[in-house]
XYZ file of C-alpha atoms in Angstrom:
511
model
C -21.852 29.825 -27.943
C -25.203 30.940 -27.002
C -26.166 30.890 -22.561
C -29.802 30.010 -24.091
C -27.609 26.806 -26.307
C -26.823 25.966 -23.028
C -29.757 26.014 -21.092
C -31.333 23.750 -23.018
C -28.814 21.570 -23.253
C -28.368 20.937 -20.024
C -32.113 20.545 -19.623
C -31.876 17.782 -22.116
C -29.274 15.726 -20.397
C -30.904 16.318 -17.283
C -34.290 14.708 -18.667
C -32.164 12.381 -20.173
C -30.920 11.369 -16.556
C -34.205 11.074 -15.039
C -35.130 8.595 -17.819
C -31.877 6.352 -17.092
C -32.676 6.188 -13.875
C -33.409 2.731 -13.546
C -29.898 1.481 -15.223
C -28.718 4.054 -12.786
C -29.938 1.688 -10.189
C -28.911 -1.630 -11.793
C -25.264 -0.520 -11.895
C -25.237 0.725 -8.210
C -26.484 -2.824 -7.315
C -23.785 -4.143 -9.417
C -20.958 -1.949 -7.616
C -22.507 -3.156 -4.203
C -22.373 -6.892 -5.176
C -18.437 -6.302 -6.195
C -17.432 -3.792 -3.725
C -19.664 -3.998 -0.330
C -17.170 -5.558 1.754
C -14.579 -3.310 0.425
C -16.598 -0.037 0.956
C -16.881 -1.628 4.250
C -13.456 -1.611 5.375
C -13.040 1.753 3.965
C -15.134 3.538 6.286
C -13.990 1.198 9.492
C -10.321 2.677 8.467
C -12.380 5.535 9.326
C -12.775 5.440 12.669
C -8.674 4.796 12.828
C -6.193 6.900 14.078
C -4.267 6.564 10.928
C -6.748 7.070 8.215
C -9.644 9.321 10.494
C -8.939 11.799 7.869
C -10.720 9.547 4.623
C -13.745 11.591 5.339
C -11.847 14.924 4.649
C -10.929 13.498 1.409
C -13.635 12.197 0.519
C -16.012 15.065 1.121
C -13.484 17.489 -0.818
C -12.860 15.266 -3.592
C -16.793 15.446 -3.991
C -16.286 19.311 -3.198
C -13.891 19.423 -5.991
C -16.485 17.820 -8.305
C -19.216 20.011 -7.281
C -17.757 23.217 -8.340
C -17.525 21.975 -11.590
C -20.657 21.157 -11.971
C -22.083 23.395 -14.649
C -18.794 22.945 -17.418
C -19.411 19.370 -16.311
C -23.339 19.034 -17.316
C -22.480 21.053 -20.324
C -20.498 17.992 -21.982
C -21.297 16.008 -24.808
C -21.994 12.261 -23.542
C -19.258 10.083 -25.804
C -18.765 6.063 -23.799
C -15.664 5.278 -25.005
C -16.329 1.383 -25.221
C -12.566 0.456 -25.525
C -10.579 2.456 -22.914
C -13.766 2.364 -20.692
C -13.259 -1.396 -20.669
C -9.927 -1.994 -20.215
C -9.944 0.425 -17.414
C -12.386 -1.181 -16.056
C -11.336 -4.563 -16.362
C -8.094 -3.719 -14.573
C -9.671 -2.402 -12.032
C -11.615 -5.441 -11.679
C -8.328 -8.067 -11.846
C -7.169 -5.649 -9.124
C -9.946 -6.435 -6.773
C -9.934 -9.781 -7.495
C -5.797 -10.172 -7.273
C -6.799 -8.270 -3.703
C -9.399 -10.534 -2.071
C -7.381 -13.952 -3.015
C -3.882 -12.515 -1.772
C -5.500 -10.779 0.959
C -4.048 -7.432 -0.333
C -6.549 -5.076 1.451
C -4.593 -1.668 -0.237
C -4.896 -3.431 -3.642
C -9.146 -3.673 -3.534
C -8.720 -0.001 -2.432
C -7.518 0.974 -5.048
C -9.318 -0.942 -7.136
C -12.009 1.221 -6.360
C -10.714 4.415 -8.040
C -9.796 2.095 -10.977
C -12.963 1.269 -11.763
C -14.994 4.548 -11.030
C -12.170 6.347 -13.296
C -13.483 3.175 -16.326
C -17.005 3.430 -15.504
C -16.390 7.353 -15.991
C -14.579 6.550 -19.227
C -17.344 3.765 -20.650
C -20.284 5.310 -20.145
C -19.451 9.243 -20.352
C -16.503 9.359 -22.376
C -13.506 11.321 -22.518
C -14.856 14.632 -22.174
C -16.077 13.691 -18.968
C -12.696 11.615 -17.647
C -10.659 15.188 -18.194
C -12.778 16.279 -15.868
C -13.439 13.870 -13.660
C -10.067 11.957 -12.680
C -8.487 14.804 -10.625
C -10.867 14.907 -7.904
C -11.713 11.147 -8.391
C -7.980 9.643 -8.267
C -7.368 12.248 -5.386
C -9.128 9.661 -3.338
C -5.644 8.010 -2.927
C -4.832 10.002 -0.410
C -7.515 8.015 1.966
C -5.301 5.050 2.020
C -1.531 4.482 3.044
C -0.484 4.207 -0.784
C 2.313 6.771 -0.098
C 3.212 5.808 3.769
C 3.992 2.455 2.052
C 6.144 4.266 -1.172
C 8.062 6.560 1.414
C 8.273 4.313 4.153
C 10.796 2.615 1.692
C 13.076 5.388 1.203
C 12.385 6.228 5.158
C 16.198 5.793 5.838
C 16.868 8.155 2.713
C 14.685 10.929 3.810
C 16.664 10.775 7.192
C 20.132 11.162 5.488
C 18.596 14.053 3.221
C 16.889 15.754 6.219
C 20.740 15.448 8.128
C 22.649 16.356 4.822
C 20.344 19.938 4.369
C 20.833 20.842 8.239
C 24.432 19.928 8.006
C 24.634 22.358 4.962
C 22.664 25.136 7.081
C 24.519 24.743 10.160
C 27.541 25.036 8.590
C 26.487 28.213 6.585
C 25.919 30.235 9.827
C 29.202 29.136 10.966
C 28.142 26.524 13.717
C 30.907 23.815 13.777
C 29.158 20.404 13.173
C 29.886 16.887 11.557
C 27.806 14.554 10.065
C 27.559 10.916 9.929
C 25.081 8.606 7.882
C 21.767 10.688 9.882
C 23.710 11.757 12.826
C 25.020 15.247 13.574
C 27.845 15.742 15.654
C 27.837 19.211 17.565
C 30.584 20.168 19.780
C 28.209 19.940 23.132
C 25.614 16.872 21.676
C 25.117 14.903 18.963
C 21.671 14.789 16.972
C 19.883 11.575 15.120
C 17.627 12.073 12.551
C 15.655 9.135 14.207
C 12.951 6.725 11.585
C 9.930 9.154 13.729
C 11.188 12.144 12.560
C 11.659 11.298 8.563
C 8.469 13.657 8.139
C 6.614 11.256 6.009
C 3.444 11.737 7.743
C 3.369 15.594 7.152
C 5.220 15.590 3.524
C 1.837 13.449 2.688
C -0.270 15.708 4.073
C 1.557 18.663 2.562
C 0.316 16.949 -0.442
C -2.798 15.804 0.066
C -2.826 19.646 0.688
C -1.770 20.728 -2.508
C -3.963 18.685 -4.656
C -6.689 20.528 -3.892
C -5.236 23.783 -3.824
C -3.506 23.274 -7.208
C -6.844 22.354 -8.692
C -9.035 25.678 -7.463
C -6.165 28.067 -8.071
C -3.958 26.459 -10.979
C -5.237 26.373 -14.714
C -3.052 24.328 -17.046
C -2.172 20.609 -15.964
C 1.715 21.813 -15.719
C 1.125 23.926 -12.856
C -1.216 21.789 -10.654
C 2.193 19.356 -11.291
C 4.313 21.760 -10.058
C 2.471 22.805 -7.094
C 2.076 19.017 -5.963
C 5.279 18.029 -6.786
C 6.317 20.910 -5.263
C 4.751 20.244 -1.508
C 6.830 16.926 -1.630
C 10.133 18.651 -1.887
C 8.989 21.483 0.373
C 8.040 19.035 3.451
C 12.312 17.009 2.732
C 13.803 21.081 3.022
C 11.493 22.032 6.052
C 12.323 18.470 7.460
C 16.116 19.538 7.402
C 15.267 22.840 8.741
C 13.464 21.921 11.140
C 16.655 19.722 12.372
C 18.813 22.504 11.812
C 17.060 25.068 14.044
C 16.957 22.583 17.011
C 20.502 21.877 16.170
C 21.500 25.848 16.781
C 19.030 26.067 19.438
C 21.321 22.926 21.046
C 24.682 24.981 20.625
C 23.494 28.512 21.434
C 20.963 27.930 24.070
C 22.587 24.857 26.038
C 20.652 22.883 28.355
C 17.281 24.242 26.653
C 14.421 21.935 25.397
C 15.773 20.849 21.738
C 11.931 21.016 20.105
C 12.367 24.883 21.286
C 9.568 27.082 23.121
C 6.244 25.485 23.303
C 7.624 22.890 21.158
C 7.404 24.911 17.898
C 9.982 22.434 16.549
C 8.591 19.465 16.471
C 7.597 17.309 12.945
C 4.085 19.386 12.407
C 6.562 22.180 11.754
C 7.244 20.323 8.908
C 3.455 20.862 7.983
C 2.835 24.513 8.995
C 5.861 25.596 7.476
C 5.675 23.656 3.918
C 2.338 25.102 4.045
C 3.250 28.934 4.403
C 5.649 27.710 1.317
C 3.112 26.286 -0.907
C 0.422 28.810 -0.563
C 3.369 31.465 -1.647
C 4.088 29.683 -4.943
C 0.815 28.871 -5.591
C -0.373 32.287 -5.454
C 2.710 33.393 -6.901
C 1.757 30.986 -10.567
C -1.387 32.574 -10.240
C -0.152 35.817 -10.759
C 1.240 34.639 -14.208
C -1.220 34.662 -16.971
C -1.885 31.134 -18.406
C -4.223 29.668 -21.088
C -6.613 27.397 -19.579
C -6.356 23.659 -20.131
C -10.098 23.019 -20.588
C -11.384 24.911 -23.943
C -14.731 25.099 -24.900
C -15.564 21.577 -25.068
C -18.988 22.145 -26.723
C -19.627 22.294 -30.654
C -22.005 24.003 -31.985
C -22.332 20.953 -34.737
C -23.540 18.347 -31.733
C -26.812 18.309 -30.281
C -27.662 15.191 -27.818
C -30.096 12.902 -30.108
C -31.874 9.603 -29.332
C -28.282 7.795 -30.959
C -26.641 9.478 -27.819
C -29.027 8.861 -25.646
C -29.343 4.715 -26.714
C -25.571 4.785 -26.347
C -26.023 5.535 -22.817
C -28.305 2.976 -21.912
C -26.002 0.404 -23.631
C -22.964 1.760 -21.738
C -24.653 1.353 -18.292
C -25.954 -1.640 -19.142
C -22.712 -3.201 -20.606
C -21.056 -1.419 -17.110
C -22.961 -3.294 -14.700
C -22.912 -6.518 -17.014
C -18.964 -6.416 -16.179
C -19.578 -5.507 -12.306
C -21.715 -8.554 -12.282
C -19.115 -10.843 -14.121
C -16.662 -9.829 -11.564
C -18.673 -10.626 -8.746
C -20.180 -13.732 -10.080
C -16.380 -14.951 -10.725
C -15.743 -13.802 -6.571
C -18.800 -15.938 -5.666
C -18.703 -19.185 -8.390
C -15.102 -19.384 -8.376
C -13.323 -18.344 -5.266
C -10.591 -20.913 -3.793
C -11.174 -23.590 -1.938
C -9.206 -24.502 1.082
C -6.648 -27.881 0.607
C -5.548 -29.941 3.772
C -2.950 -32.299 4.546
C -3.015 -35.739 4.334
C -1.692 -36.446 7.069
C -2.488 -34.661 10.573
C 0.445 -32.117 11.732
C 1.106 -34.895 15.049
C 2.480 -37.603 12.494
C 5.265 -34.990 11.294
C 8.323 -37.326 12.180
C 9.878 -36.527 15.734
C 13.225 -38.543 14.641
C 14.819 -36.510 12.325
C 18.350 -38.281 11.719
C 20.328 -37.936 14.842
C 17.583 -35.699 16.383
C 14.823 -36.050 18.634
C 11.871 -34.255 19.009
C 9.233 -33.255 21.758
C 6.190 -31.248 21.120
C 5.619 -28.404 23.007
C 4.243 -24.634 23.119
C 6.712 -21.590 22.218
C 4.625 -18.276 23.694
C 7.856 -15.793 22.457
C 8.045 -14.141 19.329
C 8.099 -14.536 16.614
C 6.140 -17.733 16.804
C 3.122 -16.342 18.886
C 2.068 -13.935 15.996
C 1.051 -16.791 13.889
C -2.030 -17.660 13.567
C -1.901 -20.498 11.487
C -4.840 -22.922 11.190
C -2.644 -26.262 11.537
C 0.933 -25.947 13.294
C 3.970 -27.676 14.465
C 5.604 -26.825 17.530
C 8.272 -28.946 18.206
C 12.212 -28.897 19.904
C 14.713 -31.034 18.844
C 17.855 -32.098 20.360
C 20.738 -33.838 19.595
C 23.242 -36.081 20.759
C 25.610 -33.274 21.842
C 22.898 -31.105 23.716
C 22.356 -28.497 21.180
C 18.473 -27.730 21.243
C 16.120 -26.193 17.475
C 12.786 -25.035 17.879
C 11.162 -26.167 14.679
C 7.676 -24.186 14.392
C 5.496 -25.417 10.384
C 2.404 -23.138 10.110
C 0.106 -24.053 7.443
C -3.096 -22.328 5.697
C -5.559 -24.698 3.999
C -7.062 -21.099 2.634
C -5.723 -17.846 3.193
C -8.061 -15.232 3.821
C -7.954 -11.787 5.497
C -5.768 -11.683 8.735
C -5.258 -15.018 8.223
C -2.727 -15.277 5.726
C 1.440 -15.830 5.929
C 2.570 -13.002 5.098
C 0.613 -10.178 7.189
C 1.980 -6.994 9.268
C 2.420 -8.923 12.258
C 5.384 -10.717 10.714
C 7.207 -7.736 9.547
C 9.802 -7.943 12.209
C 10.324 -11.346 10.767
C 11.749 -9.908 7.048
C 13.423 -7.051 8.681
C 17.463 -7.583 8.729
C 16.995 -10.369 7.084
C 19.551 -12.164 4.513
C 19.962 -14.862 2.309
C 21.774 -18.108 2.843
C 22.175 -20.547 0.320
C 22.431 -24.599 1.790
C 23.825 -27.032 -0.810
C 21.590 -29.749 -0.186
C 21.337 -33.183 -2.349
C 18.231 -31.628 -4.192
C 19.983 -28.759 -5.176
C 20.602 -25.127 -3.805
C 18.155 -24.051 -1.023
C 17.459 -20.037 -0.154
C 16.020 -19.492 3.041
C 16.270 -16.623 4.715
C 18.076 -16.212 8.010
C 17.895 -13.093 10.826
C 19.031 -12.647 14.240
C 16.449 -11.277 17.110
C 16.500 -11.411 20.741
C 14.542 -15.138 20.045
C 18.244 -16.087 18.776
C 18.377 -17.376 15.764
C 16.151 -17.459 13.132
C 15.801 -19.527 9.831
C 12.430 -19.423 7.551
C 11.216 -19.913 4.457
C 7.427 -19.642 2.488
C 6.367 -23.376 1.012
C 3.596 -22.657 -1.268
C 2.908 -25.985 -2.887
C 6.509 -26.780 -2.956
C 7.821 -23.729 -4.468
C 10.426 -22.382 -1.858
C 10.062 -18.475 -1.735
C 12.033 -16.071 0.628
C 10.348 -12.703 -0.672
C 6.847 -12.124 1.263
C 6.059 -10.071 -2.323
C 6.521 -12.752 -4.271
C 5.049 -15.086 -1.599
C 1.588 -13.048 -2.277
C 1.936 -13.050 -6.261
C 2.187 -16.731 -6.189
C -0.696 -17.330 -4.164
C -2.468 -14.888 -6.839
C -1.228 -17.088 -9.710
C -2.165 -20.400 -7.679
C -5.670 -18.704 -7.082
C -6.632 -17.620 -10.784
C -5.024 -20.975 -12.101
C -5.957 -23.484 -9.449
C -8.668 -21.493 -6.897
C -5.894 -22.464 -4.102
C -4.107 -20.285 -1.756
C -2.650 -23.347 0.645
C 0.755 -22.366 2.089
C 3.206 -22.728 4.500
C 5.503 -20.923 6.349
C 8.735 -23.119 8.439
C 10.862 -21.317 10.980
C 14.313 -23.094 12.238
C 15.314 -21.362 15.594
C 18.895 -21.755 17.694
C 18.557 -20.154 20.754
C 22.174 -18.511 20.362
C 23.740 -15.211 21.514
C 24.067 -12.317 18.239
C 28.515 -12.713 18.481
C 27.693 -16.717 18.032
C 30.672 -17.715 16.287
C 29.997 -20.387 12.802
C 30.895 -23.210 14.594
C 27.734 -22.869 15.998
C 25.799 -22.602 12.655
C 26.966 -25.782 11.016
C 24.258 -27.709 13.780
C 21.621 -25.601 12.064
C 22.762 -25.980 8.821
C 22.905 -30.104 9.192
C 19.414 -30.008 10.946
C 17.999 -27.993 7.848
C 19.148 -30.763 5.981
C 17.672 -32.940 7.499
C 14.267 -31.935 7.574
C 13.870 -29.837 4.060
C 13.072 -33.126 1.802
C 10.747 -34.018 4.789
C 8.727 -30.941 5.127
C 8.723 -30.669 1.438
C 6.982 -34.265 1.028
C 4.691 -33.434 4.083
C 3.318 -30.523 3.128
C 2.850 -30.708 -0.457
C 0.736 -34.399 0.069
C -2.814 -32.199 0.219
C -6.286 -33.166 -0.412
C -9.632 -30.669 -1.822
């Protein structure tokens, strides 16, 4: 194809641009009305110690766009009205699913959702092969994978023990290895939740993206190279332990991150790096096809048809932007109260007798609840429940039941099943330095354990009846962790006690 071709093609679509200027403008007011508070938060994260590097990603992600520039102005304009919509409608359930559970990571990504169907709707696919690489490597600005990995967190600590167990033994140091600890004659080394690397494996591949889209061709070899940097950072994880762990048995008595600290979990990052740019530069070295052909017939020109297609596209874009946000603003959920104020909550329960009062330790002092119960109850044989109800007439964010602050809540926890005259009840139950712990999620009388499913249903209850009410109960017995079961059956009768109560209290609401 002819460089004069082109030339003048690209002139054309850039006159073209100038001339769609204004439904440029009505679609960037129409991503503002959706996504203002949401581009909001994203640049306070910012300013965070945990996400200060969004900028980084942002600015290369643009970088990444930029030196494509010329095959990109060279493509034919195609909106694909189908897949452009459905993107973008899923994108837009994901905001919306984000704002009424409070989900702030789900309107992030909702973000990249959308651009990726606006790309797709008004452009085409032409433009989308291009286009998604450096737009979904925005991920990497939120915690998408500290959240996936964090999972696995005790996994990546056996792994990271099991590969310097293997090297350790293959230079003939005697060691043993248990679960994440390794046992060396003179100490013994834990692969501790800080050191599971997951904080430099991600940046190892936030790495890689980028440097598997500037040196890499074909699709299957920007995979390898990212998938590559997450494997890289688990081996130079258990490395990493292993060298300390030699360092421990040769050098005795000598700092176990080694000189100027060289071994601590950035070596993870330097090392993996080192790695990476060797393969990568190594695959370059092979001869590949290139994954983009010439995407340009000589049979297409850009006529008025094309150019009328655009204007519909943007128009038809921000008419779904605006549907979204009209739906935000017309229909969001409206908070429900009790009928009756929290005081009238019965203080004889049975055999027990209650006395308000004010609980300042934790668990209970993390709530934030807009209407709450603090009560203990004793009974006749001197055994003493803390009883704490917090409800939410409308859940909003930071002010919702299930939120960060009550992770320590879920963690170790089990489920216990109560026969009760309604029927089974699961609660949850966990053991702190507060004692004892029973709790459960009410959400307009559905009893729910699992703070995942706790947010889904107050999604559902949102899109079906624009409420997001709930409740969270917590049932504490001051006890010691080697309490024997004797000791639980008081619990288990005083749950029994006040389940049907708390279940006809808090599901009597008003709008």
């Amino acid at each position: 194809m002819s460089s004069s071709y082109l030339t003048t093609l690209s002139v054309i679509k850039i006159r073209l641009f100038h001339r769609l200027t204004k439904y440029f403008i009505v679609l960037a007011i129409a991503l503002l009305s959706v996504f203002y508070d949401t581009f909001v938060w994203i640049m306070s994260t910012w300013y965070t110690y945990t996400i200060s590097h969004g900028p980084v990603i942002f600015g290369a992600s643009l970088y990444m766009i930029w030196t494509k520039r010329h095959q990109i102005l060279n493509l034919l304009v195609r909106p694909n009205y189908l897949s452009g919509t459905a993107v973008t409608a899923i994108g837009c359930v994901m905001l919306v699913s984000g704002k009424l559970s409070s989900i702030l990571l789900l309107q992030y990504l909702s973000v990249i959702v959308v651009i990726l169907g606006l790309v797709l709707l008004i452009w085409g696919y032409n433009y989308f092969k291009y286009l998604w690489y450096p737009i979904g490597y925005n991920i990497f600005m939120f915690p998408v994978f500290t959240d996936l990995l964090g999972i696995i967190s005790v996994h990546l600590q056996n792994i990271a023990a099991w590969i310097a167990y293997n090297l350790l033994m293959l230079i003939g140091i005697p060691v043993l290895r248990t679960s994440q600890f390794i046992e060396l004659p003179n100490i013994t080394l834990e692969v501790a939740k800080e050191c599971n690397g997951i904080n430099h494996i991600i940046a190892l591949m936030a790495i890689a993206v980028p440097l598997a889209y500037w040196m890499q061709k074909t699709f299957l070899r920007k995979f390898i190279i990212i998938s590559s940097a997450f494997f890289i950072g688990i081996f130079a994880n258990g490395l990493r332990v292993a060298l300390i762990g030699a360092l421990a048995f040769y050098k005795k008595g000598s700092s176990l991150h080694g000189p100027y600290d060289i071994f601590y979990v950035s070596f993870i990052f330097f090392f993996g790096l080192v790695l990476l740019m060797a393969i990568s530069l190594l695959l370059k070295r092979i001869p590949a096809k290139s994954e983009y052909g010439n995407q340009i017939s000589e049979n297409h020109t850009l006529s008025l048809h094309t150019r009328q297609t655009s204007h519909i596209a943007l128009l038809f874009a921000a008419f779904l932007l605006f549907l979204t946000s009209g739906y935000l603003l017309l229909l969001k959920p409206m908070p429900v109260y009790l009928q009756m104020p929290m005081e009238t909550f019965p203080k004889t329960v049975n055999k027990w007798t209650g006395q308000d009062t004010l609980f300042s330790e934790l668990p209970f002092k993390s709530f934030l609840a807009d209407i709450e119960l603090k009560r203990i109850y004793r009974n006749n044989y001197g055994n003493e429940i803390k009883l704490y109800i917090g409800y939410f007439p409308l859940q909003y964010q930071g002010n919702e039941i299930v939120n960060y602050r009550f992770d320590p809540l879920q963690e170790g926890a089990d489920i216990v099943e109560i026969p009760t005259s309604q029927g089974i009840l699961r609660i949850k139950k966990t053991t702190n330095i507060s004692g004892t712990l029973y709790f459960w999620y009410d959400i307009n009388g559905r009893i729910i354990t699992n703070r995942y499913a706790a947010k889904l249903t107050t999604i559902f209850d949102a899109f079906m009846s624009r409420r997001t009410n709930a409740a969270i109960v917590i049932v504490s017995a001051q006890r010691q962790r080697n309490a024997n079961r004797e000791d639980d059956r008081f619990d288990i009768e005083f749950i029994k006690n006040i389940f049907p109560i708390t279940q006809t209290f808090l599901n009597s609401q008003t709008m």
